[in-house]
Amino acid sequence: MSFVIRRAVSTLVPPKVASPEGLGAAKDAVRMARIAKFYEQLPKGPAPAIQPSGLLGRYQARYMGKNSSAAPVWHAIFGIMALGYSMEYYFHLRHHKNNAH
């Protein structure tokens, strides 16, 4: 068996399990008991759903969440059109300030 294959096989087994003293009783049983007690006190089951907050959070929950739709695309199109129209209207009126007959 080559050195590379032996090295690859030896890394599959963790060192504490591979050593004979690692198979005996745990030296830090009190620590493990505290860890087990900590994990017993954790809440069980799925986490509660997070309620969206803020304008962007509510918008994402409504249009981009479980019931996603094409509404954000339409909102972007109409928003750009409204912004463009308002800019064209404003800049057009700047040229006609002093020409009121």
CSV table of N, CA, C and O in Angstrom, one decimal, residues 8-79:
chain,number,residue,atom,x,y,z
A,8,ALA,N,-4.5,8.7,3.2
A,8,ALA,CA,-5.9,9.0,2.9
A,8,ALA,C,-6.8,8.2,3.8
A,8,ALA,O,-7.8,8.7,4.3
A,9,VAL,N,-6.5,7.0,4.1
A,9,VAL,CA,-7.3,6.1,4.9
A,9,VAL,C,-7.2,6.5,6.4
A,9,VAL,O,-8.1,6.5,7.1
A,10,SER,N,-6.0,7.0,6.8
A,10,SER,CA,-5.8,7.3,8.2
A,10,SER,C,-6.5,8.6,8.5
A,10,SER,O,-6.9,8.8,9.7
A,11,THR,N,-6.8,9.5,7.6
A,11,THR,CA,-7.5,10.7,7.9
A,11,THR,C,-9.0,10.5,8.0
A,11,THR,O,-9.7,11.4,8.5
A,12,LEU,N,-9.5,9.3,7.6
A,12,LEU,CA,-10.9,9.1,7.7
A,12,LEU,C,-11.4,8.8,9.2
A,12,LEU,O,-12.5,9.0,9.6
A,13,VAL,N,-10.4,8.3,10.0
A,13,VAL,CA,-10.7,7.9,11.4
A,13,VAL,C,-10.2,9.0,12.3
A,13,VAL,O,-9.0,9.3,12.3
A,14,PRO,N,-11.1,9.6,13.1
A,14,PRO,CA,-10.6,10.7,14.0
A,14,PRO,C,-9.6,10.1,15.0
A,14,PRO,O,-9.7,9.0,15.4
A,15,PRO,N,-8.6,10.9,15.4
A,15,PRO,CA,-7.6,10.4,16.3
A,15,PRO,C,-8.1,9.9,17.6
A,15,PRO,O,-7.5,9.0,18.2
A,16,LYS,N,-9.1,10.5,18.3
A,16,LYS,CA,-9.5,10.1,19.6
A,16,LYS,C,-10.2,8.8,19.5
A,16,LYS,O,-10.2,8.0,20.5
A,17,VAL,N,-10.9,8.5,18.4
A,17,VAL,CA,-11.6,7.2,18.3
A,17,VAL,C,-10.5,6.1,18.0
A,17,VAL,O,-10.6,5.0,18.4
A,18,ALA,N,-9.5,6.5,17.2
A,18,ALA,CA,-8.5,5.5,16.8
A,18,ALA,C,-7.6,5.1,18.0
A,18,ALA,O,-7.1,4.0,18.0
A,19,SER,N,-7.4,5.9,19.0
A,19,SER,CA,-6.5,5.6,20.1
A,19,SER,C,-7.3,4.7,21.1
A,19,SER,O,-8.5,5.0,21.3
A,20,PRO,N,-6.6,3.8,21.7
A,20,PRO,CA,-7.3,2.9,22.7
A,20,PRO,C,-7.8,3.7,23.9
A,20,PRO,O,-8.9,3.3,24.5
A,21,GLU,N,-7.1,4.7,24.4
A,21,GLU,CA,-7.6,5.4,25.6
A,21,GLU,C,-8.8,6.3,25.2
A,21,GLU,O,-9.6,6.7,26.1
A,22,GLY,N,-9.1,6.6,24.0
A,22,GLY,CA,-10.2,7.3,23.6
A,22,GLY,C,-11.5,6.5,23.6
A,22,GLY,O,-12.6,7.0,23.6
A,23,LEU,N,-11.4,5.2,23.7
A,23,LEU,CA,-12.5,4.3,23.7
A,23,LEU,C,-13.1,4.1,25.1
A,23,LEU,O,-14.2,3.6,25.3
A,24,GLY,N,-12.3,4.5,26.2
A,24,GLY,CA,-12.8,4.3,27.5
A,24,GLY,C,-13.8,5.4,27.9
A,24,GLY,O,-14.4,6.1,27.1
A,25,ALA,N,-14.0,5.5,29.2
A,25,ALA,CA,-14.9,6.5,29.8
A,25,ALA,C,-14.4,7.9,29.5
A,25,ALA,O,-13.2,8.1,29.5
A,26,ALA,N,-15.3,8.8,29.3
A,26,ALA,CA,-14.9,10.2,29.0
A,26,ALA,C,-14.3,10.8,30.3
A,26,ALA,O,-14.8,10.7,31.4
A,27,LYS,N,-13.2,11.5,30.1
A,27,LYS,CA,-12.6,12.2,31.2
A,27,LYS,C,-13.3,13.5,31.7
A,27,LYS,O,-13.2,13.9,32.8
A,28,ASP,N,-14.1,14.0,30.8
A,28,ASP,CA,-14.8,15.3,31.1
A,28,ASP,C,-16.3,15.0,31.0
A,28,ASP,O,-17.0,15.6,30.3
A,29,ALA,N,-16.8,14.0,31.8
A,29,ALA,CA,-18.2,13.7,31.8
A,29,ALA,C,-19.1,14.8,32.3
A,29,ALA,O,-20.2,15.0,31.9
A,30,VAL,N,-18.6,15.6,33.2
A,30,VAL,CA,-19.3,16.7,33.8
A,30,VAL,C,-19.6,17.7,32.7
A,30,VAL,O,-20.7,18.3,32.6
A,31,ARG,N,-18.6,18.0,31.9
A,31,ARG,CA,-18.7,19.0,30.8
A,31,ARG,C,-19.7,18.5,29.8
A,31,ARG,O,-20.6,19.2,29.3
A,32,MET,N,-19.7,17.2,29.5
A,32,MET,CA,-20.6,16.6,28.5
A,32,MET,C,-22.1,16.7,29.1
A,32,MET,O,-23.0,16.9,28.4
A,33,ALA,N,-22.2,16.5,30.4
A,33,ALA,CA,-23.5,16.5,31.0
A,33,ALA,C,-24.1,18.0,30.9
A,33,ALA,O,-25.3,18.1,30.6
A,34,ARG,N,-23.2,19.0,31.1
A,34,ARG,CA,-23.7,20.3,31.0
A,34,ARG,C,-24.1,20.7,29.5
A,34,ARG,O,-25.1,21.3,29.3
A,35,ILE,N,-23.3,20.1,28.6
A,35,ILE,CA,-23.7,20.3,27.2
A,35,ILE,C,-25.0,19.7,26.8
A,35,ILE,O,-25.9,20.2,26.2
A,36,ALA,N,-25.2,18.5,27.3
A,36,ALA,CA,-26.5,17.7,27.1
A,36,ALA,C,-27.6,18.5,27.7
A,36,ALA,O,-28.7,18.6,27.1
A,37,LYS,N,-27.4,19.0,28.9
A,37,LYS,CA,-28.5,19.8,29.6
A,37,LYS,C,-28.8,21.0,28.8
A,37,LYS,O,-30.0,21.4,28.6
A,38,PHE,N,-27.8,21.7,28.2
A,38,PHE,CA,-28.0,22.9,27.4
A,38,PHE,C,-28.9,22.5,26.2
A,38,PHE,O,-29.8,23.2,25.9
A,39,TYR,N,-28.5,21.5,25.5
A,39,TYR,CA,-29.3,21.1,24.3
A,39,TYR,C,-30.7,20.6,24.7
A,39,TYR,O,-31.6,20.7,23.8
A,40,GLU,N,-30.9,20.1,25.8
A,40,GLU,CA,-32.3,19.7,26.2
A,40,GLU,C,-33.2,20.9,26.5
A,40,GLU,O,-34.4,20.8,26.3
A,41,GLN,N,-32.6,22.0,26.9
A,41,GLN,CA,-33.4,23.2,27.1
A,41,GLN,C,-33.7,24.0,25.9
A,41,GLN,O,-34.5,25.0,26.0
A,42,LEU,N,-33.1,23.7,24.8
A,42,LEU,CA,-33.3,24.5,23.6
A,42,LEU,C,-34.8,24.2,23.1
A,42,LEU,O,-35.3,23.1,23.3
A,43,PRO,N,-35.4,25.2,22.5
A,43,PRO,CA,-36.8,25.0,22.0
A,43,PRO,C,-36.8,24.0,20.8
A,43,PRO,O,-35.9,23.9,20.0
A,44,LYS,N,-37.8,23.2,20.8
A,44,LYS,CA,-38.0,22.2,19.8
A,44,LYS,C,-39.0,22.6,18.7
A,44,LYS,O,-39.9,23.4,19.0
A,45,GLY,N,-38.9,22.1,17.6
A,45,GLY,CA,-39.8,22.4,16.5
A,45,GLY,C,-39.3,23.5,15.6
A,45,GLY,O,-38.2,24.0,15.8
A,46,PRO,N,-40.1,23.8,14.6
A,46,PRO,CA,-39.7,24.9,13.7
A,46,PRO,C,-39.7,26.2,14.4
A,46,PRO,O,-40.5,26.5,15.3
A,47,ALA,N,-38.9,27.1,13.9
A,47,ALA,CA,-38.8,28.5,14.4
A,47,ALA,C,-40.1,29.2,14.0
A,47,ALA,O,-40.6,29.0,12.9
A,48,PRO,N,-40.6,30.2,14.8
A,48,PRO,CA,-41.7,30.9,14.4
A,48,PRO,C,-41.4,31.8,13.2
A,48,PRO,O,-40.2,32.3,13.0
A,49,ALA,N,-42.4,32.1,12.4
A,49,ALA,CA,-42.2,32.9,11.2
A,49,ALA,C,-41.9,34.3,11.6
A,49,ALA,O,-42.5,34.9,12.5
A,50,ILE,N,-40.9,34.9,11.0
A,50,ILE,CA,-40.5,36.3,11.3
A,50,ILE,C,-41.5,37.2,10.5
A,50,ILE,O,-41.6,37.1,9.3
A,51,GLN,N,-42.0,38.2,11.3
A,51,GLN,CA,-42.9,39.1,10.7
A,51,GLN,C,-42.1,40.2,10.0
A,51,GLN,O,-41.2,40.8,10.6
A,52,PRO,N,-42.5,40.6,8.8
A,52,PRO,CA,-41.7,41.6,8.1
A,52,PRO,C,-41.9,43.0,8.7
A,52,PRO,O,-43.0,43.3,9.2
A,53,SER,N,-40.9,43.8,8.7
A,53,SER,CA,-41.0,45.1,9.3
A,53,SER,C,-40.4,46.1,8.2
A,53,SER,O,-39.5,45.8,7.5
A,54,GLY,N,-40.9,47.3,8.2
A,54,GLY,CA,-40.4,48.3,7.3
A,54,GLY,C,-41.1,48.2,6.0
A,54,GLY,O,-41.8,47.2,5.7
A,55,LEU,N,-41.0,49.2,5.2
A,55,LEU,CA,-41.7,49.3,3.9
A,55,LEU,C,-41.1,48.2,2.9
A,55,LEU,O,-41.9,47.5,2.3
A,56,LEU,N,-39.8,48.1,2.8
A,56,LEU,CA,-39.2,47.2,1.9
A,56,LEU,C,-39.5,45.7,2.4
A,56,LEU,O,-39.8,44.9,1.5
A,57,GLY,N,-39.5,45.5,3.6
A,57,GLY,CA,-39.8,44.1,4.1
A,57,GLY,C,-41.2,43.7,3.9
A,57,GLY,O,-41.4,42.6,3.4
A,58,ARG,N,-42.1,44.6,4.1
A,58,ARG,CA,-43.5,44.3,3.8
A,58,ARG,C,-43.8,44.1,2.3
A,58,ARG,O,-44.5,43.2,1.9
A,59,TYR,N,-43.1,44.9,1.5
A,59,TYR,CA,-43.2,44.8,0.0
A,59,TYR,C,-42.7,43.4,-0.5
A,59,TYR,O,-43.3,42.7,-1.3
A,60,GLN,N,-41.5,43.0,0.1
A,60,GLN,CA,-41.0,41.7,-0.3
A,60,GLN,C,-41.8,40.6,0.2
A,60,GLN,O,-42.0,39.6,-0.6
A,61,ALA,N,-42.4,40.7,1.3
A,61,ALA,CA,-43.3,39.6,1.8
A,61,ALA,C,-44.5,39.5,1.0
A,61,ALA,O,-45.0,38.4,0.8
A,62,ARG,N,-45.0,40.6,0.5
A,62,ARG,CA,-46.3,40.6,-0.2
A,62,ARG,C,-46.1,40.1,-1.7
A,62,ARG,O,-46.9,39.3,-2.2
A,63,TYR,N,-45.0,40.6,-2.3
A,63,TYR,CA,-44.9,40.3,-3.8
A,63,TYR,C,-43.8,39.3,-4.1
A,63,TYR,O,-43.8,38.7,-5.2
A,64,MET,N,-42.8,39.1,-3.2
A,64,MET,CA,-41.7,38.3,-3.5
A,64,MET,C,-41.5,37.0,-2.6
A,64,MET,O,-40.5,36.3,-2.7
A,65,GLY,N,-42.5,36.8,-1.8
A,65,GLY,CA,-42.4,35.7,-0.8
A,65,GLY,C,-42.9,34.4,-1.4
A,65,GLY,O,-42.6,34.0,-2.5
A,66,LYS,N,-43.8,33.8,-0.6
A,66,LYS,CA,-44.4,32.5,-1.1
A,66,LYS,C,-45.3,32.7,-2.3
A,66,LYS,O,-45.3,31.8,-3.2
A,67,ASN,N,-46.0,33.8,-2.3
A,67,ASN,CA,-46.9,34.1,-3.5
A,67,ASN,C,-46.3,35.1,-4.4
A,67,ASN,O,-46.8,36.2,-4.6
A,68,SER,N,-45.1,34.7,-5.0
A,68,SER,CA,-44.4,35.7,-5.9
A,68,SER,C,-45.3,35.9,-7.1
A,68,SER,O,-46.0,35.1,-7.6
A,69,SER,N,-45.1,37.1,-7.7
A,69,SER,CA,-45.8,37.5,-8.9
A,69,SER,C,-45.0,38.4,-9.7
A,69,SER,O,-43.9,38.8,-9.3
A,70,ALA,N,-45.5,38.8,-10.8
A,70,ALA,CA,-44.8,39.7,-11.7
A,70,ALA,C,-45.1,41.2,-11.4
A,70,ALA,O,-44.7,42.1,-12.1
A,71,ALA,N,-45.7,41.5,-10.3
A,71,ALA,CA,-46.1,42.8,-9.9
A,71,ALA,C,-44.9,43.7,-9.7
A,71,ALA,O,-44.9,44.9,-10.2
A,72,PRO,N,-43.8,43.3,-9.1
A,72,PRO,CA,-42.6,44.2,-9.0
A,72,PRO,C,-42.0,44.6,-10.4
A,72,PRO,O,-41.6,45.8,-10.5
A,73,VAL,N,-42.1,43.8,-11.4
A,73,VAL,CA,-41.7,44.2,-12.7
A,73,VAL,C,-42.6,45.3,-13.2
A,73,VAL,O,-42.1,46.3,-13.7
A,74,TRP,N,-43.9,45.2,-13.1
A,74,TRP,CA,-44.8,46.2,-13.5
A,74,TRP,C,-44.6,47.5,-12.7
A,74,TRP,O,-44.7,48.6,-13.2
A,75,HIS,N,-44.4,47.4,-11.4
A,75,HIS,CA,-44.1,48.5,-10.6
A,75,HIS,C,-42.9,49.3,-11.0
A,75,HIS,O,-42.9,50.5,-11.1
A,76,ALA,N,-41.8,48.5,-11.4
A,76,ALA,CA,-40.6,49.2,-11.9
A,76,ALA,C,-40.8,49.9,-13.2
A,76,ALA,O,-40.4,51.0,-13.4
A,77,ILE,N,-41.6,49.2,-14.1
A,77,ILE,CA,-41.8,49.8,-15.4
A,77,ILE,C,-42.6,51.1,-15.2
A,77,ILE,O,-42.3,52.2,-15.8
A,78,PHE,N,-43.7,51.1,-14.5
A,78,PHE,CA,-44.6,52.3,-14.3
A,78,PHE,C,-43.8,53.3,-13.5
A,78,PHE,O,-44.0,54.5,-13.7
A,79,GLY,N,-43.0,52.9,-12.5
A,79,GLY,CA,-42.2,53.9,-11.8
A,79,GLY,C,-41.2,54.7,-12.6
A,79,GLY,O,-41.1,55.9,-12.5
